[in-house]
Coordinates of N, CA and C in Angstrom, one line a residue:
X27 N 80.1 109.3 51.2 CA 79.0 110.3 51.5 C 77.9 109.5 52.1
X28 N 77.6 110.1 53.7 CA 76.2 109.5 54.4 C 74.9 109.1 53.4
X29 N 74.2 108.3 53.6 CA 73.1 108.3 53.1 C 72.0 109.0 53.4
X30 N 71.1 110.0 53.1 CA 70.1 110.7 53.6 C 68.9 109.9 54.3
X31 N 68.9 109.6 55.5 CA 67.5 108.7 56.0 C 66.4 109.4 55.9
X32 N 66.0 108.3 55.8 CA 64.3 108.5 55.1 C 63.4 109.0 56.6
X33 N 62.6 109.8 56.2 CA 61.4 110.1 57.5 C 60.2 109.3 57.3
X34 N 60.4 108.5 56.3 CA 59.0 107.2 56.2 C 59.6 106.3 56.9
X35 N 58.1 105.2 57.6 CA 58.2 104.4 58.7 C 58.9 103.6 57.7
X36 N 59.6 102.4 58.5 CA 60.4 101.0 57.9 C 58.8 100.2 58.3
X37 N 58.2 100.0 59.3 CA 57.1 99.5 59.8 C 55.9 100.2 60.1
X38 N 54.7 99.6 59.5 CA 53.5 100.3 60.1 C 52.4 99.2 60.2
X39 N 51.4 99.4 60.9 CA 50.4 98.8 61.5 C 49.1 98.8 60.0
X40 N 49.1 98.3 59.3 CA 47.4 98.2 58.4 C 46.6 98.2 59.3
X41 N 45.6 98.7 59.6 CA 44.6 98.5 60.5 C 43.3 97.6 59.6
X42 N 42.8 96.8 59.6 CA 41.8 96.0 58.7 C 40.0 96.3 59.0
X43 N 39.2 96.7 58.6 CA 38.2 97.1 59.1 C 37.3 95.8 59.1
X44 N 36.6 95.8 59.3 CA 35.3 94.5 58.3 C 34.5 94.5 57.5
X45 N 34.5 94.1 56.7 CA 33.5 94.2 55.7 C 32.4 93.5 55.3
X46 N 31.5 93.6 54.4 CA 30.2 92.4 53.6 C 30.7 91.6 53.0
X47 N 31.8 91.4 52.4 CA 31.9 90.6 51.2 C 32.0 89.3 51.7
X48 N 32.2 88.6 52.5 CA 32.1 87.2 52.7 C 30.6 87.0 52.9
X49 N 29.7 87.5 53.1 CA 28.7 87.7 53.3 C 28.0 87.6 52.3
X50 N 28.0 88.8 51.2 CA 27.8 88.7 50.1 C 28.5 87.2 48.8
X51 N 29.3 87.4 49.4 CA 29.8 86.0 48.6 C 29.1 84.8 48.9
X52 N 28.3 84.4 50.0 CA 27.5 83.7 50.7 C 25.9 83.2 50.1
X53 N 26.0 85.3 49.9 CA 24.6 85.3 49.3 C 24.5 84.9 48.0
X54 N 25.5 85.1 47.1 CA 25.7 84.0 45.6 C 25.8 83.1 45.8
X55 N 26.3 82.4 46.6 CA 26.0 80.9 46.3 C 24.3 80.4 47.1
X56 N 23.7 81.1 47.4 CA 22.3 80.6 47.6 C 22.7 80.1 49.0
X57 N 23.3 81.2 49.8 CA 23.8 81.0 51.9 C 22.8 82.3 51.9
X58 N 21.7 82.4 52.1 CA 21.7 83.3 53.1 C 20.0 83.2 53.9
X59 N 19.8 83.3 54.7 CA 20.6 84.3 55.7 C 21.7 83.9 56.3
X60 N 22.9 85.1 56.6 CA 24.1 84.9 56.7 C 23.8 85.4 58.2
X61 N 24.4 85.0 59.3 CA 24.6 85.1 60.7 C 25.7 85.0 61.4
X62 N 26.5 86.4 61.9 CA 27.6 86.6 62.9 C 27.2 86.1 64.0
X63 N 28.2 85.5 64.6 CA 28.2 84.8 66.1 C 30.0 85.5 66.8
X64 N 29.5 85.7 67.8 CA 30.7 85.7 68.3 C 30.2 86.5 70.1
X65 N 31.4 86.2 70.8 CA 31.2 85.8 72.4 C 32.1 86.8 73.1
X66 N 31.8 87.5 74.4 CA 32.7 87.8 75.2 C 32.6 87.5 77.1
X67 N 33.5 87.8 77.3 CA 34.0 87.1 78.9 C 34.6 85.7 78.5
X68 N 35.7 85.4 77.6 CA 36.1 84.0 78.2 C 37.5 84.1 79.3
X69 N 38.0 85.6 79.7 CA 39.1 85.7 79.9 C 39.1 85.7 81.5
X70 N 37.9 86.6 81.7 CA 37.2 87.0 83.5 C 37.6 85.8 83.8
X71 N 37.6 86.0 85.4 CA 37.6 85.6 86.5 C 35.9 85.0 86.9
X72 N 35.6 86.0 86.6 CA 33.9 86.2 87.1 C 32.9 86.5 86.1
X73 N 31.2 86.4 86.1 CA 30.8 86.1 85.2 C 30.4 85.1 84.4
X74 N 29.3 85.1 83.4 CA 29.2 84.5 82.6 C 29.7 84.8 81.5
X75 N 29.8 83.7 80.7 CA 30.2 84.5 78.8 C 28.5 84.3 78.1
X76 N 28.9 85.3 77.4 CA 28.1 85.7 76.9 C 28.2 85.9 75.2
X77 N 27.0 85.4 74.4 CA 26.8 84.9 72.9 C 26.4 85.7 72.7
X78 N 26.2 86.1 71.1 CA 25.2 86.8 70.4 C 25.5 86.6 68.6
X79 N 24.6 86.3 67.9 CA 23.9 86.1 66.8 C 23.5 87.1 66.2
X80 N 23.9 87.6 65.1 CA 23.4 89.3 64.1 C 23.8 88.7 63.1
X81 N 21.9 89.0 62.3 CA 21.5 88.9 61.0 C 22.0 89.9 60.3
X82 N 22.4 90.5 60.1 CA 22.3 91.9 59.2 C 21.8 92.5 57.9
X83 N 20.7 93.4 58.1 CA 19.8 93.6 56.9 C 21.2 94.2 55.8
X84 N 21.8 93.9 55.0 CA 22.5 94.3 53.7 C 21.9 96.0 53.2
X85 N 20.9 96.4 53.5 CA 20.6 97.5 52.7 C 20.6 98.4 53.8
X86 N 21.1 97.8 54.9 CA 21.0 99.0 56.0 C 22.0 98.5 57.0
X87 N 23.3 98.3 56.8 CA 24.3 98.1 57.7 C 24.8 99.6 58.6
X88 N 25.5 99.2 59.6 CA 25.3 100.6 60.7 C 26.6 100.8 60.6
X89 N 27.3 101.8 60.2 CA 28.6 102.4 59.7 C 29.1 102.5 61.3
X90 N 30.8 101.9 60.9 CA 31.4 102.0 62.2 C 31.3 100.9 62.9
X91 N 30.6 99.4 62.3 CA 30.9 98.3 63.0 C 32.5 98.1 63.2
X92 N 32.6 97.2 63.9 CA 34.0 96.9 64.0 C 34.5 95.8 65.1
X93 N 35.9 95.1 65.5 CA 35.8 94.7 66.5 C 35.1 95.4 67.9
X94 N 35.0 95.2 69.0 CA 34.3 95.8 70.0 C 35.5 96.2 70.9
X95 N 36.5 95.3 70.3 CA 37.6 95.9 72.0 C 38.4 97.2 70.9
X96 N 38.3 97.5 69.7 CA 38.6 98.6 69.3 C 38.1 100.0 69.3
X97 N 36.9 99.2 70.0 CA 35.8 100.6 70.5 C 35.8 101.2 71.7
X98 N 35.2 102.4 71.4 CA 35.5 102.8 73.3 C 34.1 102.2 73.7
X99 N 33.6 102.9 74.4 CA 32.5 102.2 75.7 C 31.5 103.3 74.9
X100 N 31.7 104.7 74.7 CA 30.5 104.8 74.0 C 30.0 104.7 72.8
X101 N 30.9 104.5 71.8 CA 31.1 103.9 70.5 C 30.2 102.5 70.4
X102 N 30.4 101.7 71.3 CA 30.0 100.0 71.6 C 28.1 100.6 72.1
X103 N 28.2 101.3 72.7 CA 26.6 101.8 73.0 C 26.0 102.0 71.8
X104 N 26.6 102.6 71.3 CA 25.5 103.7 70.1 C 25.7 103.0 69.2
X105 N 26.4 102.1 68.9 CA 26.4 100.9 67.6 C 25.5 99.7 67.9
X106 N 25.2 99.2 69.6 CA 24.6 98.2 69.8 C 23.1 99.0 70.0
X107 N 23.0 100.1 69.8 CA 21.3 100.7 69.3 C 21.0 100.6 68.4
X108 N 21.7 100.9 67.3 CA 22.0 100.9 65.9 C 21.8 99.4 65.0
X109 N 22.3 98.5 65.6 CA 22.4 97.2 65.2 C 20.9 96.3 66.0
X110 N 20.7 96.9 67.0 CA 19.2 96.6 67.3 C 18.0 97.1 66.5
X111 N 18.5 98.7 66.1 CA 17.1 99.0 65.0 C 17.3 98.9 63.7
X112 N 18.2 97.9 63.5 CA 18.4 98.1 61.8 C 18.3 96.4 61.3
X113 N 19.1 95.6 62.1 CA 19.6 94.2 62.1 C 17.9 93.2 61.5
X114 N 18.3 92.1 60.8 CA 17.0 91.9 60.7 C 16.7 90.5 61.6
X115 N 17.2 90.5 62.2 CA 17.4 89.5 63.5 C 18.7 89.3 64.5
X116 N 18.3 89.5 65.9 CA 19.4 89.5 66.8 C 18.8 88.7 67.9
X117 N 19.6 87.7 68.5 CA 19.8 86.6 69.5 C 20.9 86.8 70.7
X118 N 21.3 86.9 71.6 CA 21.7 86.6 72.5 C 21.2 85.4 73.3
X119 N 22.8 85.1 73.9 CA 23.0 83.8 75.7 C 23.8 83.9 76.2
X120 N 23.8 83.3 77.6 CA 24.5 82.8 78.1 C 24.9 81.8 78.7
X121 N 26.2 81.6 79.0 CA 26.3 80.8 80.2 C 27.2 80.8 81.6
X122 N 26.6 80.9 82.5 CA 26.7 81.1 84.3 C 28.5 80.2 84.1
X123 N 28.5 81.3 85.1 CA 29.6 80.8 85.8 C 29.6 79.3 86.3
X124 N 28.9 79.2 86.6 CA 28.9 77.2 87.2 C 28.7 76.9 85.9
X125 N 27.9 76.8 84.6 CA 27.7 76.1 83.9 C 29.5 75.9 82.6
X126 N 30.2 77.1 83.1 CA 31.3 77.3 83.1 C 32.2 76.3 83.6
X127 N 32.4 76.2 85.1 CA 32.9 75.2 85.7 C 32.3 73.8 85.0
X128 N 31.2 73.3 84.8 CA 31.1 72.4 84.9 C 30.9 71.4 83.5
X129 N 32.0 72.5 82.2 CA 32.9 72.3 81.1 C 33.8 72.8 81.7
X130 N 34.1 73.6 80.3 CA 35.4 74.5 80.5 C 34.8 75.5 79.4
X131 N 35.8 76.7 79.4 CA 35.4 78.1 78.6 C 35.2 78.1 77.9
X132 N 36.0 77.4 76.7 CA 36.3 76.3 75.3 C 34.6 76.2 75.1
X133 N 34.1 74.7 75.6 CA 32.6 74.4 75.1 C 32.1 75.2 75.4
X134 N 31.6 75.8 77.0 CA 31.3 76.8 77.3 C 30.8 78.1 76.1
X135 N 32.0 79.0 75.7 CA 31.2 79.8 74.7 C 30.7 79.3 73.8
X136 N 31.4 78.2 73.0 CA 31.0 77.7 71.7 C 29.2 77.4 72.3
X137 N 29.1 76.6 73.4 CA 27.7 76.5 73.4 C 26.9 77.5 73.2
X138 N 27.3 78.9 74.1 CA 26.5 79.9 73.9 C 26.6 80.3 72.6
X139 N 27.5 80.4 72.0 CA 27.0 81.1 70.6 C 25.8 79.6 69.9
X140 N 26.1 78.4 69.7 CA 25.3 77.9 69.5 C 23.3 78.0 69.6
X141 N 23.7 78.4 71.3 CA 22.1 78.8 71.5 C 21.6 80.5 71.1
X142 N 22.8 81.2 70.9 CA 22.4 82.4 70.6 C 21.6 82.3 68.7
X143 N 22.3 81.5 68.0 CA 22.1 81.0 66.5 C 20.7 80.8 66.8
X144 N 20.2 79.6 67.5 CA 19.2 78.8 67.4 C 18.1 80.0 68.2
X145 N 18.1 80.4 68.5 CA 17.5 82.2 69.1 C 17.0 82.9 68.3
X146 N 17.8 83.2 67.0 CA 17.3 83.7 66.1 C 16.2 83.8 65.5
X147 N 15.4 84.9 65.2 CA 14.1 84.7 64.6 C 13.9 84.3 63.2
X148 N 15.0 84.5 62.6 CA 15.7 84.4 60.9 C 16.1 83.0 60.9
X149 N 16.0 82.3 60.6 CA 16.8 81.0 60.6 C 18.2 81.1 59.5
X150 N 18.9 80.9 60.1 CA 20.1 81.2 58.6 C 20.7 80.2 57.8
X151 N 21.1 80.4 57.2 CA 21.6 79.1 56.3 C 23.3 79.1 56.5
X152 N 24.1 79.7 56.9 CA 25.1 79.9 57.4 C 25.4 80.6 58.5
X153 N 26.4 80.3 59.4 CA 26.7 81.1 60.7 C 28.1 81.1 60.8
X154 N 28.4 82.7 60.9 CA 30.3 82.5 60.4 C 30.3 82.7 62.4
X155 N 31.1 82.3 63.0 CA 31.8 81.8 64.4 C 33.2 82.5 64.2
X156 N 33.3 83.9 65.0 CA 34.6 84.1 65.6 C 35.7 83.1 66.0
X157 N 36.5 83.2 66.0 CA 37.8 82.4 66.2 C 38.5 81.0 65.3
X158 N 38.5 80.3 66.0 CA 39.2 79.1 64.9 C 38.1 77.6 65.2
X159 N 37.1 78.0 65.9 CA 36.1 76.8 66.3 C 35.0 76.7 65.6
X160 N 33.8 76.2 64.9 CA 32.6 75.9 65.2 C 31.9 75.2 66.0
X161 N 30.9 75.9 66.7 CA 29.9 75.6 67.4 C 29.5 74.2 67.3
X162 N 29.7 73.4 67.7 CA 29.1 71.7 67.4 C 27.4 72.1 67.4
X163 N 26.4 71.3 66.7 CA 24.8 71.4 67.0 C 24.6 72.5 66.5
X164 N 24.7 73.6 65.6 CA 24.3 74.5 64.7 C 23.3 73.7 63.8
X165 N 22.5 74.3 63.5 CA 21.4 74.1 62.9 C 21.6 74.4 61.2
X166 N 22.9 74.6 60.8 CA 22.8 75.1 59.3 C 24.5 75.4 59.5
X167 N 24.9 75.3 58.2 CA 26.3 75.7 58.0 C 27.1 76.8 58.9
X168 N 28.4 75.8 59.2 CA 28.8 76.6 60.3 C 30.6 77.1 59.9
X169 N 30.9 78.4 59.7 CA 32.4 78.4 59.4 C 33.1 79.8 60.6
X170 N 34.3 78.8 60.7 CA 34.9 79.4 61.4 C 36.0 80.9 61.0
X171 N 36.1 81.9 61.3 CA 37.4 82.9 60.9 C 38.2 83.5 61.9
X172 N 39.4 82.9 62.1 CA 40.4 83.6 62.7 C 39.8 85.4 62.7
X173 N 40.0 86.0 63.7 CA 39.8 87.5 63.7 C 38.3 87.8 63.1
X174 N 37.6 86.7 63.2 CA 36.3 87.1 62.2 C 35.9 88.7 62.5
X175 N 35.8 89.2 64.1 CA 35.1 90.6 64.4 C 35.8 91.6 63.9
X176 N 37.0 90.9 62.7 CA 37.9 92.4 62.5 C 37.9 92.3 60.6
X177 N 36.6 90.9 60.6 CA 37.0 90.5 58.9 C 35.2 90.8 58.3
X178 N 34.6 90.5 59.3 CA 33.0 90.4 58.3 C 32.2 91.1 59.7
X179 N 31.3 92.1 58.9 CA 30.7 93.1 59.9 C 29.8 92.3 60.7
X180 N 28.9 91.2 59.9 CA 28.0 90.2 60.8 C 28.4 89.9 62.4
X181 N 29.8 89.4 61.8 CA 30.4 88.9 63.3 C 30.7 90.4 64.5
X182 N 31.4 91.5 63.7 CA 31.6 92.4 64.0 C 30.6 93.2 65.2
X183 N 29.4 92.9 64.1 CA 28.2 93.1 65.1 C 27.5 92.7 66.0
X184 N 27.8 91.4 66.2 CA 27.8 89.8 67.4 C 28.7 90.9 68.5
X185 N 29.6 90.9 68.3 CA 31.0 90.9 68.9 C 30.5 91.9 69.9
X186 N 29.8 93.6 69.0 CA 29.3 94.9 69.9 C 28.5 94.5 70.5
X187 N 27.5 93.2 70.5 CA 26.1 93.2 70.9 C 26.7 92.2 72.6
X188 N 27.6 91.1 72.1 CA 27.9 90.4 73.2 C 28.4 91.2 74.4
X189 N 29.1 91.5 74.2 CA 30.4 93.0 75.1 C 29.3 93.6 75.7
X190 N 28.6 94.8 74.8 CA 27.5 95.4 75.8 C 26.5 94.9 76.8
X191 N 26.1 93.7 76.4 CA 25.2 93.5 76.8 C 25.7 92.2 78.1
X192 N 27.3 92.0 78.1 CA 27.5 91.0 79.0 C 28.1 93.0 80.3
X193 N 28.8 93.6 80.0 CA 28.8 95.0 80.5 C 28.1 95.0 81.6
X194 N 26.7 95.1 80.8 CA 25.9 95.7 81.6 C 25.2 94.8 82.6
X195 N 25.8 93.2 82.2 CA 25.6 91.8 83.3 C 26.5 92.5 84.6
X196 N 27.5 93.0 84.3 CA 29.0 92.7 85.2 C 28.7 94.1 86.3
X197 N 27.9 95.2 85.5 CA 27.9 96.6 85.8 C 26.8 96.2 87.0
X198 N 25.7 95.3 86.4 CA 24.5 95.1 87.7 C 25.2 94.5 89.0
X199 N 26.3 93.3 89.0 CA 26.7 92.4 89.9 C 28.1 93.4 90.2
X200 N 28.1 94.6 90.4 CA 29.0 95.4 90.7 C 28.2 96.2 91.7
X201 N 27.3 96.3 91.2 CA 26.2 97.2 92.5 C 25.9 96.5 93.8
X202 N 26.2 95.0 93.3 CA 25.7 93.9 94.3 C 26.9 93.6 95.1
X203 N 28.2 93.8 94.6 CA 29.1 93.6 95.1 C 30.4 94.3 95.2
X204 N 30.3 95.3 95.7 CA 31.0 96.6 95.7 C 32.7 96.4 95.7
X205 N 32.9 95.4 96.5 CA 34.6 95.4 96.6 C 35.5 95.0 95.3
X206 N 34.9 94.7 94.1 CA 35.7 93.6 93.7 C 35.6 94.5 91.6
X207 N 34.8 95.9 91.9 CA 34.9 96.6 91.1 C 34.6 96.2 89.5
X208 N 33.6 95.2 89.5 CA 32.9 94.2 88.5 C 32.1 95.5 87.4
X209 N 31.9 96.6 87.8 CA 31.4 97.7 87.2 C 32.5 98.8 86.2
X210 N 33.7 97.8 86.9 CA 34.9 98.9 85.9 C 36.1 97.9 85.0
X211 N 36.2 96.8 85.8 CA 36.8 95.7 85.1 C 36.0 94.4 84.4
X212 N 35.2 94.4 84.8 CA 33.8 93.2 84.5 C 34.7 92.2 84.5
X213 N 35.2 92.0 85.5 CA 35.6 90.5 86.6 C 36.6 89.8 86.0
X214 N 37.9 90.7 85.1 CA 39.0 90.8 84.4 C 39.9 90.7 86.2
X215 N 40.9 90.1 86.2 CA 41.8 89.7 87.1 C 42.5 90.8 87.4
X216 N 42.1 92.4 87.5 CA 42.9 93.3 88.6 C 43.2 93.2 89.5
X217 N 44.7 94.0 90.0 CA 45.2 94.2 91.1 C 43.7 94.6 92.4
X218 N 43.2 95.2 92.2 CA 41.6 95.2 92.8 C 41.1 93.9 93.0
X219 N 40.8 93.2 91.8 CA 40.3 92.4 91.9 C 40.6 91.2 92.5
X220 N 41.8 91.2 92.5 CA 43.0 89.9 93.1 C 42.5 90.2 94.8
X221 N 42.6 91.5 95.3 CA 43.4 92.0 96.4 C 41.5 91.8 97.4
X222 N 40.5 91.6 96.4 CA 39.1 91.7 97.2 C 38.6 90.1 97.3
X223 N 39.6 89.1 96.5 CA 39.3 88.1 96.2 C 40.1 87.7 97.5
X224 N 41.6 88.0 97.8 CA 42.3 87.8 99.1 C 41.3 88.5 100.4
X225 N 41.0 89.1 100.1 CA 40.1 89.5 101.6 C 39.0 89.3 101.7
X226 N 38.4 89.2 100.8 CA 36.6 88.7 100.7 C 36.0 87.4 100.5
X227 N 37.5 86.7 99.9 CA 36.9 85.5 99.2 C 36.0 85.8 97.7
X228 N 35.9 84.4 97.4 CA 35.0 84.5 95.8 C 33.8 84.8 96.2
X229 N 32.6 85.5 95.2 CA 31.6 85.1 95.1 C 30.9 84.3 94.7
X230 N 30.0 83.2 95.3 CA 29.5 82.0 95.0 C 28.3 82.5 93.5
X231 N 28.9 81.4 93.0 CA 28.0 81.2 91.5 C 27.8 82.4 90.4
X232 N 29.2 83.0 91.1 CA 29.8 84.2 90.8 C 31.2 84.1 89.7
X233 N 31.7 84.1 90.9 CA 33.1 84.0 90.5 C 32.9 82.1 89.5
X234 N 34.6 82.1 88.8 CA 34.5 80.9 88.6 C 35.4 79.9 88.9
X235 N 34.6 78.7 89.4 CA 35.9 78.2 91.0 C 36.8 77.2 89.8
X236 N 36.6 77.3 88.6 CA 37.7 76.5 87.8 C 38.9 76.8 87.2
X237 N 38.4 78.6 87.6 CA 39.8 79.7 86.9 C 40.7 79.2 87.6
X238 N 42.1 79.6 88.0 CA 42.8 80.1 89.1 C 42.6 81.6 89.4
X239 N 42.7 81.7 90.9 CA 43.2 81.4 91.9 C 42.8 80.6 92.7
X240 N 41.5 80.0 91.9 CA 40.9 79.6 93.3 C 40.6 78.2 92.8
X241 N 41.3 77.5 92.1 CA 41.4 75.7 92.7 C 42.0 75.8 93.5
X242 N 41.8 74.5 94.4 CA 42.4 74.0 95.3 C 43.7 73.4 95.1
X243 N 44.5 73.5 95.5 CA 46.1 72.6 95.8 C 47.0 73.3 94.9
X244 N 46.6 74.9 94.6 CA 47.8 75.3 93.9 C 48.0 75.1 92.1
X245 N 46.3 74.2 91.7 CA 46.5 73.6 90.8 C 47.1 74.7 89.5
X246 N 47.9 74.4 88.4 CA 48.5 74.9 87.4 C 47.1 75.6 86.3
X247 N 47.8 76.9 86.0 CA 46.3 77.2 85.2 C 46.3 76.2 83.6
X248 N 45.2 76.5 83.2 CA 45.1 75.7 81.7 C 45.4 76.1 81.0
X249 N 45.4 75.3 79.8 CA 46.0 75.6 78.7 C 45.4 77.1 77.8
X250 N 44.1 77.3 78.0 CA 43.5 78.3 77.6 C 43.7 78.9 78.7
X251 N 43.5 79.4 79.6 CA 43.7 80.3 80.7 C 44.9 80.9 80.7
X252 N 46.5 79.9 80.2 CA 47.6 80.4 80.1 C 48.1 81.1 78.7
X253 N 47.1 80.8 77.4 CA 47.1 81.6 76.2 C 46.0 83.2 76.2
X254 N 45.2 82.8 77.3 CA 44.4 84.2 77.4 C 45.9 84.9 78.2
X255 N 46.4 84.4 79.3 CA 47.1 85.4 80.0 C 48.4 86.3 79.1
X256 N 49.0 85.2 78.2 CA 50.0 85.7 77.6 C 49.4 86.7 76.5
X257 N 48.3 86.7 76.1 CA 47.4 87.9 75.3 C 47.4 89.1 76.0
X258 N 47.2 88.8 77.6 CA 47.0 90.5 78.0 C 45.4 90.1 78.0
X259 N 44.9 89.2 78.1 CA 43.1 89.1 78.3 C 42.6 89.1 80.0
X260 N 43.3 88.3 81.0 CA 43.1 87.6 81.8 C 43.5 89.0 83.0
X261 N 44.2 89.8 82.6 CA 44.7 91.0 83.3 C 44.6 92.2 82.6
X262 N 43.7 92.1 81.9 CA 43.1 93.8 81.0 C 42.2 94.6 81.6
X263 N 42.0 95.2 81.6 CA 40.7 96.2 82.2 C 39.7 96.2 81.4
X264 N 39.6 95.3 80.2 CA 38.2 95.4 79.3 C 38.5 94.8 78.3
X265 N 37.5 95.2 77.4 CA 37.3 94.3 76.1 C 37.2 92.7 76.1
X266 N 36.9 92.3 75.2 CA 36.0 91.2 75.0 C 37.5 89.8 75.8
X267 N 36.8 88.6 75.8 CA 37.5 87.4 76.6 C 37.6 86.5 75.3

């Protein structure tokens, strides 16, 4: 006799939201102010990346933080209002395309999140850092979390603040530069973008001449430029780098 198959999945997706409790755990041990850091544009072509630093007042957190690339575009607006009038200190930086070249994307963000920390009007006694790095020259305890913008709303809220506010960098230098559609991809590697870079050339102090395509001699992309590409970063139409 067949076996009756089941109409429940064999696999499903948890989706993980972010929450306080590392935060709060922070704040018992005598950590706080506790401070999300986290960065976007490392993936662009073009652009700067861009830092940001969020305090979060505890008694007034803004429902619906979350990573930023899980948000739509108006979702990321009305959360980065929200985290402006509630937050008890917010910092933003950047750094330029040339200042980009003249590391690499690696130090590059880490610095900006560094200078977005030191921005702060709150000084904090910890700073949790998206990804698997700390910021070298942090001014107070620094820890790193794999997926942090999907684990602690602090960062979560960095994450909405960086994205918008680098957006609306990419949306100005889209006005300025009509071919190359910086207003809909924010200087993510599209078929557009490729095909304005073949006919237009880069934009100087724009573009960034250390990505590929545009070293000289064919050079092989990097080792981060070839882990952004296999992500689906380097050729996405959005969300954070």
């Amino acid at each position: 006799m067949a076996r009756a198959r089941s109409d429940s999945p064999l696999l499903f997706e948890i989706v993980e939201k972010p929450d306080f409790l590392i935060e709060t755990k922070a704040m018992a041990d005598g950590l706080w102010p506790v401070a999300g850091m986290d960065e976007a544009g490392r993936g662009p072509l073009a652009g700067p990346v861009v830092a940001a630093a969020v305090v979060l007042n505890p008694a007034n957190i803004p429902e619906g933080l979350d990573d930023s690339k899980r948000l739509t575009h108006l979702q990321r607006e009305a959360l980065f209002l929200k985290i402006l009038g509630s937050a008890l200190s917010v910092s933003m930086a950047s750094i330029s395309a040339e200042g980009i070249d003249n590391s690499n994307i690696l130090k590059a963000s880490l610095e900006a999140m560094r200078r977005a920390a030191a921005g702060l009007s709150l000084q904090p006694k910890l700073a949790l850092a998206d990804g698997r790095d700390v910021p070298p020259g942090l001014a107070c305890e620094g820890r790193a979390l794999i997926k942090g913008d999907q684990r602690s709303q602090s960062i979560a809220a960095a994450s909405i603040v960086a994205k918008v506010m680098r957006d609306r960098m990419m949306c100005g230098c889209g006005g300025h530069h009509e071919h190359y559609g910086f207003e809909v991809h924010m200087g993510y590697a599209t078929v557009r973008h490729r095909a304005a870079i073949e006919t237009h050339g880069p934009v100087a102090r724009l573009h960034r001449a250390s990505f590929a395509p545009f070293r000289l001699g064919g050079a092989e992309v990097t080792e981060e430029e070839e882990s952004f590409r296999r992500a689906g970063v380097s050729s996405g139409s959005g969300g954070d780098g």
